[in-house]
Amino acid sequence: MIFALTLSASAAALQPPQLAQSRLQPPHIAQSRRAILQSGCAAAFGLPLPALASFEGGGSLDDLPPQTKKAYEQYWPAMQLAADYFVFELRDQIKNPQQWDAIGATMVSKSIGSAQSPSKLETDIVNPMRILTLAFPPDAGSDEMQKELENFQFAMFGLSKIARVSPGSTAMPSQAVIDSALARWDQGAASLNTFFTAVNRATGEKRLTLIPKDGKGYPRSAKLYTQLKKDSALCRNRGGEALAGVWGQLMVYGTVTNPCGSVNIQTYFMGQ
């Protein structure tokens, strides 16, 4: 499960064929597309887009354009939570093929009538990556971020394809298939690490923690991650924070001090 953060731009469903085409676009077409998307990103933040050609990255958050700082402050938690999900949840799901249906549910978009609902992977990880990529100037790492965003999407498409052809809970896939799925995890983790490194370098911050090989020795708290999952589910079942507060007031004995649990996004990062 990935935890949705409020995003200021709508997400599109993952479409690898179009991504493949974007890799083959001539430079002037790719640059035109980037210019259009950057303008849209600036409009979403309500800030004018500065002349990026005049920006000289100094490796400091204070040296970055205002909309870049705004995007970074808003979306770096989503990026770190993506790494937590990768280490604490997704890798274990891959190693246990009986949970591959959960992988498919996270990575496959759904049809709602005539509309297409983006997958949780798209909403919670890809879209924040895309927003950060467009918010950073080219000489502050956005070109590198764009490359790793595409690499990440292709790795996850490959993983979802493997998970969807799982023989099911009664017939285990071969070890070769499991190894292939783990290889896609490795590719996705490598792309996240390179993306994080570019962001850390451009901002001069070290907030984003990289994923070690096979996830071993990851310094963040699996216990807190598990508690965040439980408390998030509890809060959703009680109608969100506003309704949960009303629910708590109606409790006869008042034994629950926080109807949404003790761990939310804010306390989660404070407790690491």
mmCIF file of C-alpha atoms in Angstrom:
data_model
loop_
_atom_site.group_PDB
_atom_site.id
_atom_site.type_symbol
_atom_site.label_atom_id
_atom_site.label_comp_id
_atom_site.label_asym_id
_atom_site.label_seq_id
_atom_site.Cartn_x
_atom_site.Cartn_y
_atom_site.Cartn_z
ATOM 1 C CA MET A 1 0.000 0.000 0.000
ATOM 2 C CA ILE A 2 1.175 3.525 -0.769
ATOM 3 C CA PHE A 3 -0.155 6.523 1.112
ATOM 4 C CA ALA A 4 -1.653 9.267 -1.036
ATOM 5 C CA LEU A 5 -0.444 12.816 -0.451
ATOM 6 C CA THR A 6 -2.355 15.821 -1.810
ATOM 7 C CA LEU A 7 -1.114 16.529 -5.324
ATOM 8 C CA SER A 8 -1.699 19.757 -7.203
ATOM 9 C CA ALA A 9 -1.628 18.200 -10.684
ATOM 10 C CA SER A 10 -3.703 15.402 -12.145
ATOM 11 C CA ALA A 11 -2.016 12.101 -13.005
ATOM 12 C CA ALA A 12 -2.323 10.180 -16.245
ATOM 13 C CA ALA A 13 -2.327 6.394 -16.444
ATOM 14 C CA LEU A 14 0.982 4.668 -17.059
ATOM 15 C CA GLN A 15 1.402 4.163 -20.799
ATOM 16 C CA PRO A 16 4.742 2.523 -21.687
ATOM 17 C CA PRO A 17 4.259 2.712 -25.493
ATOM 18 C CA GLN A 18 4.011 6.498 -25.338
ATOM 19 C CA LEU A 19 6.985 6.583 -23.038
ATOM 20 C CA ALA A 20 8.933 4.548 -25.539
ATOM 21 C CA GLN A 21 8.048 7.064 -28.223
ATOM 22 C CA SER A 22 9.171 9.961 -26.024
ATOM 23 C CA ARG A 23 12.622 8.420 -25.854
ATOM 24 C CA LEU A 24 12.846 8.584 -29.615
ATOM 25 C CA GLN A 25 11.718 12.185 -29.965
ATOM 26 C CA PRO A 26 14.199 14.637 -31.498
ATOM 27 C CA PRO A 27 15.719 17.050 -28.942
ATOM 28 C CA HIS A 28 13.742 20.070 -30.178
ATOM 29 C CA ILE A 29 10.441 18.198 -29.770
ATOM 30 C CA ALA A 30 11.345 17.016 -26.270
ATOM 31 C CA GLN A 31 12.391 20.541 -25.313
ATOM 32 C CA SER A 32 9.114 21.971 -26.627
ATOM 33 C CA ARG A 33 7.164 19.418 -24.602
ATOM 34 C CA ARG A 34 9.192 20.267 -21.493
ATOM 35 C CA ALA A 35 8.559 23.990 -21.977
ATOM 36 C CA ILE A 36 4.797 23.379 -22.168
ATOM 37 C CA LEU A 37 4.810 21.167 -19.081
ATOM 38 C CA GLN A 38 7.003 23.573 -17.112
ATOM 39 C CA SER A 39 4.587 26.390 -17.872
ATOM 40 C CA GLY A 40 1.720 24.234 -16.616
ATOM 41 C CA CYS A 41 3.665 23.354 -13.491
ATOM 42 C CA ALA A 42 4.331 27.026 -12.776
ATOM 43 C CA ALA A 43 0.652 27.806 -13.233
ATOM 44 C CA ALA A 44 -0.248 25.053 -10.769
ATOM 45 C CA PHE A 45 1.982 26.651 -8.152
ATOM 46 C CA GLY A 46 0.575 30.113 -8.907
ATOM 47 C CA LEU A 47 4.048 31.488 -9.579
ATOM 48 C CA PRO A 48 5.680 32.887 -12.734
ATOM 49 C CA LEU A 49 8.273 30.699 -14.404
ATOM 50 C CA PRO A 50 11.715 32.386 -14.315
ATOM 51 C CA ALA A 51 14.141 32.373 -17.214
ATOM 52 C CA LEU A 52 15.730 28.993 -16.538
ATOM 53 C CA ALA A 53 18.659 29.642 -18.853
ATOM 54 C CA SER A 54 19.877 32.370 -16.507
ATOM 55 C CA PHE A 55 19.763 30.160 -13.416
ATOM 56 C CA GLU A 56 23.055 28.866 -12.081
ATOM 57 C CA GLY A 57 22.572 26.071 -9.603
ATOM 58 C CA GLY A 58 24.542 26.644 -6.434
ATOM 59 C CA GLY A 59 23.701 23.431 -4.646
ATOM 60 C CA SER A 60 21.588 25.320 -2.119
ATOM 61 C CA LEU A 61 17.836 25.358 -1.609
ATOM 62 C CA ASP A 62 17.910 29.118 -1.118
ATOM 63 C CA ASP A 63 19.523 29.570 -4.540
ATOM 64 C CA LEU A 64 16.745 27.771 -6.391
ATOM 65 C CA PRO A 65 13.778 29.528 -8.042
ATOM 66 C CA PRO A 66 10.726 30.041 -5.789
ATOM 67 C CA GLN A 67 8.529 27.467 -7.524
ATOM 68 C CA THR A 68 11.331 24.904 -7.267
ATOM 69 C CA LYS A 69 11.593 25.419 -3.511
ATOM 70 C CA LYS A 70 7.815 25.196 -3.202
ATOM 71 C CA ALA A 71 7.671 21.935 -5.145
ATOM 72 C CA TYR A 72 10.557 20.466 -3.169
ATOM 73 C CA GLU A 73 9.050 21.288 0.227
ATOM 74 C CA GLN A 74 5.688 19.878 -0.830
ATOM 75 C CA TYR A 75 6.819 16.668 -2.497
ATOM 76 C CA TRP A 76 10.015 15.429 -0.857
ATOM 77 C CA PRO A 77 7.954 13.528 1.774
ATOM 78 C CA ALA A 78 6.151 11.666 -1.028
ATOM 79 C CA MET A 79 9.515 10.675 -2.479
ATOM 80 C CA GLN A 80 10.852 9.362 0.830
ATOM 81 C CA LEU A 81 7.625 7.506 1.456
ATOM 82 C CA ALA A 82 8.071 5.910 -1.974
ATOM 83 C CA ALA A 83 11.450 4.546 -0.879
ATOM 84 C CA ASP A 84 9.932 3.314 2.391
ATOM 85 C CA TYR A 85 7.234 1.498 0.430
ATOM 86 C CA PHE A 86 9.874 -0.002 -1.846
ATOM 87 C CA VAL A 87 11.907 -1.381 1.062
ATOM 88 C CA PHE A 88 9.309 -2.216 3.698
ATOM 89 C CA GLU A 89 6.489 -3.498 1.508
ATOM 90 C CA LEU A 90 7.070 -3.996 -2.218
ATOM 91 C CA ARG A 91 10.183 -6.164 -1.972
ATOM 92 C CA ASP A 92 8.477 -8.531 0.474
ATOM 93 C CA GLN A 93 5.463 -8.741 -1.822
ATOM 94 C CA ILE A 94 7.696 -9.693 -4.740
ATOM 95 C CA LYS A 95 9.404 -12.421 -2.707
ATOM 96 C CA ASN A 96 5.981 -13.799 -1.794
ATOM 97 C CA PRO A 97 4.117 -14.446 -5.089
ATOM 98 C CA GLN A 98 0.875 -15.015 -3.198
ATOM 99 C CA GLN A 99 0.856 -11.246 -2.722
ATOM 100 C CA TRP A 100 1.424 -10.393 -6.383
ATOM 101 C CA ASP A 101 -2.229 -9.452 -6.771
ATOM 102 C CA ALA A 102 -1.512 -6.553 -4.390
ATOM 103 C CA ILE A 103 1.304 -5.419 -6.704
ATOM 104 C CA GLY A 104 -1.037 -5.466 -9.666
ATOM 105 C CA ALA A 105 -3.693 -3.534 -7.734
ATOM 106 C CA THR A 106 -1.166 -0.818 -6.919
ATOM 107 C CA MET A 107 0.242 -0.475 -10.421
ATOM 108 C CA VAL A 108 -2.747 -0.915 -12.730
ATOM 109 C CA SER A 109 -5.182 1.899 -13.465
ATOM 110 C CA LYS A 110 -8.916 1.267 -13.226
ATOM 111 C CA SER A 111 -11.829 2.202 -15.435
ATOM 112 C CA ILE A 112 -14.624 4.143 -13.759
ATOM 113 C CA GLY A 113 -17.384 4.299 -16.334
ATOM 114 C CA SER A 114 -15.950 6.109 -19.324
ATOM 115 C CA ALA A 115 -13.111 7.622 -17.255
ATOM 116 C CA GLN A 116 -9.755 6.110 -16.359
ATOM 117 C CA SER A 117 -8.626 6.258 -12.742
ATOM 118 C CA PRO A 118 -4.811 6.466 -12.373
ATOM 119 C CA SER A 119 -3.051 3.762 -10.441
ATOM 120 C CA LYS A 120 -1.752 4.399 -6.944
ATOM 121 C CA LEU A 121 1.770 4.053 -8.312
ATOM 122 C CA GLU A 122 1.031 6.899 -10.721
ATOM 123 C CA THR A 123 -0.686 9.085 -8.136
ATOM 124 C CA ASP A 124 1.636 8.534 -5.190
ATOM 125 C CA ILE A 125 5.076 8.116 -6.780
ATOM 126 C CA VAL A 126 5.218 8.912 -10.495
ATOM 127 C CA ASN A 127 3.259 12.151 -10.310
ATOM 128 C CA PRO A 128 5.420 13.654 -7.505
ATOM 129 C CA MET A 129 8.513 12.645 -9.486
ATOM 130 C CA ARG A 130 7.079 14.322 -12.561
ATOM 131 C CA ILE A 131 6.234 17.538 -10.693
ATOM 132 C CA LEU A 132 9.712 17.752 -9.172
ATOM 133 C CA THR A 133 11.312 17.070 -12.551
ATOM 134 C CA LEU A 134 9.412 19.915 -14.162
ATOM 135 C CA ALA A 135 9.978 22.296 -11.247
ATOM 136 C CA PHE A 136 13.783 22.008 -11.229
ATOM 137 C CA PRO A 137 15.811 23.956 -13.828
ATOM 138 C CA PRO A 138 17.794 21.905 -16.387
ATOM 139 C CA ASP A 139 21.134 22.891 -14.837
ATOM 140 C CA ALA A 140 19.850 21.902 -11.400
ATOM 141 C CA GLY A 141 19.308 18.270 -12.336
ATOM 142 C CA SER A 142 15.943 18.140 -14.117
ATOM 143 C CA ASP A 143 17.345 16.393 -17.198
ATOM 144 C CA GLU A 144 18.795 13.655 -15.006
ATOM 145 C CA MET A 145 15.515 13.452 -13.076
ATOM 146 C CA GLN A 146 13.554 13.104 -16.316
ATOM 147 C CA LYS A 147 15.750 10.222 -17.438
ATOM 148 C CA GLU A 148 15.331 8.404 -14.129
ATOM 149 C CA LEU A 149 11.592 9.042 -14.128
ATOM 150 C CA GLU A 150 11.343 7.261 -17.476
ATOM 151 C CA ASN A 151 13.623 4.446 -16.286
ATOM 152 C CA PHE A 152 11.503 4.042 -13.159
ATOM 153 C CA GLN A 153 8.284 3.866 -15.143
ATOM 154 C CA PHE A 154 9.671 1.212 -17.482
ATOM 155 C CA ALA A 155 10.937 -0.853 -14.538
ATOM 156 C CA MET A 156 7.549 -0.683 -12.817
ATOM 157 C CA PHE A 157 5.708 -1.508 -16.029
ATOM 158 C CA GLY A 158 7.886 -4.594 -16.345
ATOM 159 C CA LEU A 159 7.186 -5.557 -12.740
ATOM 160 C CA SER A 160 3.432 -5.104 -13.093
ATOM 161 C CA LYS A 161 3.461 -7.208 -16.265
ATOM 162 C CA ILE A 162 5.220 -10.042 -14.426
ATOM 163 C CA ALA A 163 2.863 -9.793 -11.461
ATOM 164 C CA ARG A 164 -0.230 -9.870 -13.687
ATOM 165 C CA VAL A 165 0.759 -13.185 -15.268
ATOM 166 C CA SER A 166 1.288 -14.869 -11.906
ATOM 167 C CA PRO A 167 -0.247 -18.368 -11.947
ATOM 168 C CA GLY A 168 -2.129 -17.518 -8.752
ATOM 169 C CA SER A 169 -2.001 -18.508 -5.101
ATOM 170 C CA THR A 170 -2.259 -22.230 -5.782
ATOM 171 C CA ALA A 171 0.595 -22.423 -8.324
ATOM 172 C CA MET A 172 3.869 -20.731 -7.563
ATOM 173 C CA PRO A 173 5.831 -19.078 -10.383
ATOM 174 C CA SER A 174 9.285 -20.413 -11.076
ATOM 175 C CA GLN A 175 12.299 -19.005 -9.286
ATOM 176 C CA ALA A 176 13.442 -17.520 -12.584
ATOM 177 C CA VAL A 177 10.226 -15.492 -12.786
ATOM 178 C CA ILE A 178 10.612 -14.336 -9.180
ATOM 179 C CA ASP A 179 14.218 -13.344 -9.889
ATOM 180 C CA SER A 180 13.045 -11.399 -12.930
ATOM 181 C CA ALA A 181 10.555 -9.511 -10.753
ATOM 182 C CA LEU A 182 13.273 -8.765 -8.203
ATOM 183 C CA ALA A 183 15.468 -7.465 -11.030
ATOM 184 C CA ARG A 184 12.729 -4.961 -11.879
ATOM 185 C CA TRP A 185 12.707 -3.936 -8.220
ATOM 186 C CA ASP A 186 16.461 -3.397 -8.407
ATOM 187 C CA GLN A 187 16.028 -1.213 -11.496
ATOM 188 C CA GLY A 188 13.297 0.843 -9.846
ATOM 189 C CA ALA A 189 15.334 1.289 -6.671
ATOM 190 C CA ALA A 190 18.371 2.372 -8.706
ATOM 191 C CA SER A 191 16.288 4.966 -10.533
ATOM 192 C CA LEU A 192 14.874 6.301 -7.276
ATOM 193 C CA ASN A 193 18.397 6.521 -5.844
ATOM 194 C CA THR A 194 19.710 8.479 -8.817
ATOM 195 C CA PHE A 195 16.648 10.727 -8.704
ATOM 196 C CA PHE A 196 17.163 11.306 -4.954
ATOM 197 C CA THR A 197 20.850 12.037 -5.467
ATOM 198 C CA ALA A 198 20.020 14.664 -8.098
ATOM 199 C CA VAL A 199 17.494 16.319 -5.777
ATOM 200 C CA ASN A 200 19.835 16.224 -2.777
ATOM 201 C CA ARG A 201 22.679 17.675 -4.832
ATOM 202 C CA ALA A 202 20.568 20.482 -6.280
ATOM 203 C CA THR A 203 19.073 21.501 -2.938
ATOM 204 C CA GLY A 204 22.135 20.974 -0.770
ATOM 205 C CA GLU A 205 19.839 18.981 1.531
ATOM 206 C CA LYS A 206 20.235 15.366 2.605
ATOM 207 C CA ARG A 207 16.609 14.675 3.407
ATOM 208 C CA LEU A 208 16.127 11.896 0.881
ATOM 209 C CA THR A 209 17.583 8.613 2.124
ATOM 210 C CA LEU A 210 18.819 6.225 -0.559
ATOM 211 C CA ILE A 211 17.841 2.572 -0.812
ATOM 212 C CA PRO A 212 20.740 0.180 -0.088
ATOM 213 C CA LYS A 213 21.292 -2.981 -2.113
ATOM 214 C CA ASP A 214 18.415 -5.408 -1.570
ATOM 215 C CA GLY A 215 17.035 -2.928 0.975
ATOM 216 C CA LYS A 216 19.380 -4.297 3.642
ATOM 217 C CA GLY A 217 20.562 -1.794 6.238
ATOM 218 C CA TYR A 218 17.945 0.798 5.280
ATOM 219 C CA PRO A 219 18.155 3.230 8.210
ATOM 220 C CA ARG A 220 14.485 4.221 8.413
ATOM 221 C CA SER A 221 11.906 2.624 10.724
ATOM 222 C CA ALA A 222 9.882 -0.336 9.507
ATOM 223 C CA LYS A 223 7.917 -0.206 12.777
ATOM 224 C CA LEU A 224 6.796 3.374 12.123
ATOM 225 C CA TYR A 225 5.902 2.506 8.536
ATOM 226 C CA THR A 226 3.704 -0.366 9.703
ATOM 227 C CA GLN A 227 2.036 1.867 12.294
ATOM 228 C CA LEU A 228 1.417 4.546 9.661
ATOM 229 C CA LYS A 229 -0.340 1.942 7.509
ATOM 230 C CA LYS A 230 -2.551 0.865 10.402
ATOM 231 C CA ASP A 231 -3.400 4.391 11.516
ATOM 232 C CA SER A 232 -4.082 5.534 7.954
ATOM 233 C CA ALA A 233 -6.529 2.654 7.473
ATOM 234 C CA LEU A 234 -8.143 3.451 10.818
ATOM 235 C CA CYS A 235 -8.564 7.087 9.862
ATOM 236 C CA ARG A 236 -10.079 6.201 6.472
ATOM 237 C CA ASN A 237 -12.556 3.847 8.120
ATOM 238 C CA ARG A 238 -13.664 6.700 10.371
ATOM 239 C CA GLY A 239 -14.225 9.072 7.505
ATOM 240 C CA GLY A 240 -10.962 11.017 7.572
ATOM 241 C CA GLU A 241 -9.544 13.290 10.234
ATOM 242 C CA ALA A 242 -12.546 15.625 10.457
ATOM 243 C CA LEU A 243 -15.149 12.880 10.921
ATOM 244 C CA ALA A 244 -12.792 10.847 13.086
ATOM 245 C CA GLY A 245 -12.600 13.789 15.488
ATOM 246 C CA VAL A 246 -16.383 13.819 15.786
ATOM 247 C CA TRP A 247 -16.379 10.062 16.256
ATOM 248 C CA GLY A 248 -13.863 10.416 19.079
ATOM 249 C CA GLN A 249 -15.990 12.996 20.873
ATOM 250 C CA LEU A 250 -18.927 10.603 20.861
ATOM 251 C CA MET A 251 -17.012 7.821 22.567
ATOM 252 C CA VAL A 252 -18.493 7.092 25.971
ATOM 253 C CA TYR A 253 -15.287 6.450 27.864
ATOM 254 C CA GLY A 254 -12.981 8.714 25.908
ATOM 255 C CA THR A 255 -10.157 6.184 25.959
ATOM 256 C CA VAL A 256 -8.914 7.072 22.462
ATOM 257 C CA THR A 257 -6.991 10.354 22.506
ATOM 258 C CA ASN A 258 -6.592 10.428 18.737
ATOM 259 C CA PRO A 259 -9.288 8.617 16.725
ATOM 260 C CA CYS A 260 -6.968 8.621 13.704
ATOM 261 C CA GLY A 261 -4.158 6.948 15.595
ATOM 262 C CA SER A 262 -0.860 8.337 16.782
ATOM 263 C CA VAL A 263 1.066 8.297 13.486
ATOM 264 C CA ASN A 264 0.223 10.539 10.533
ATOM 265 C CA ILE A 265 2.428 11.957 7.788
ATOM 266 C CA GLN A 266 3.716 14.751 10.006
ATOM 267 C CA THR A 267 4.549 12.623 13.044
ATOM 268 C CA TYR A 268 5.908 9.878 10.790
ATOM 269 C CA PHE A 269 8.735 12.043 9.527
ATOM 270 C CA MET A 270 9.365 13.637 12.903
ATOM 271 C CA GLY A 271 9.832 10.200 14.458
ATOM 272 C CA GLN A 272 12.469 8.936 12.005
#
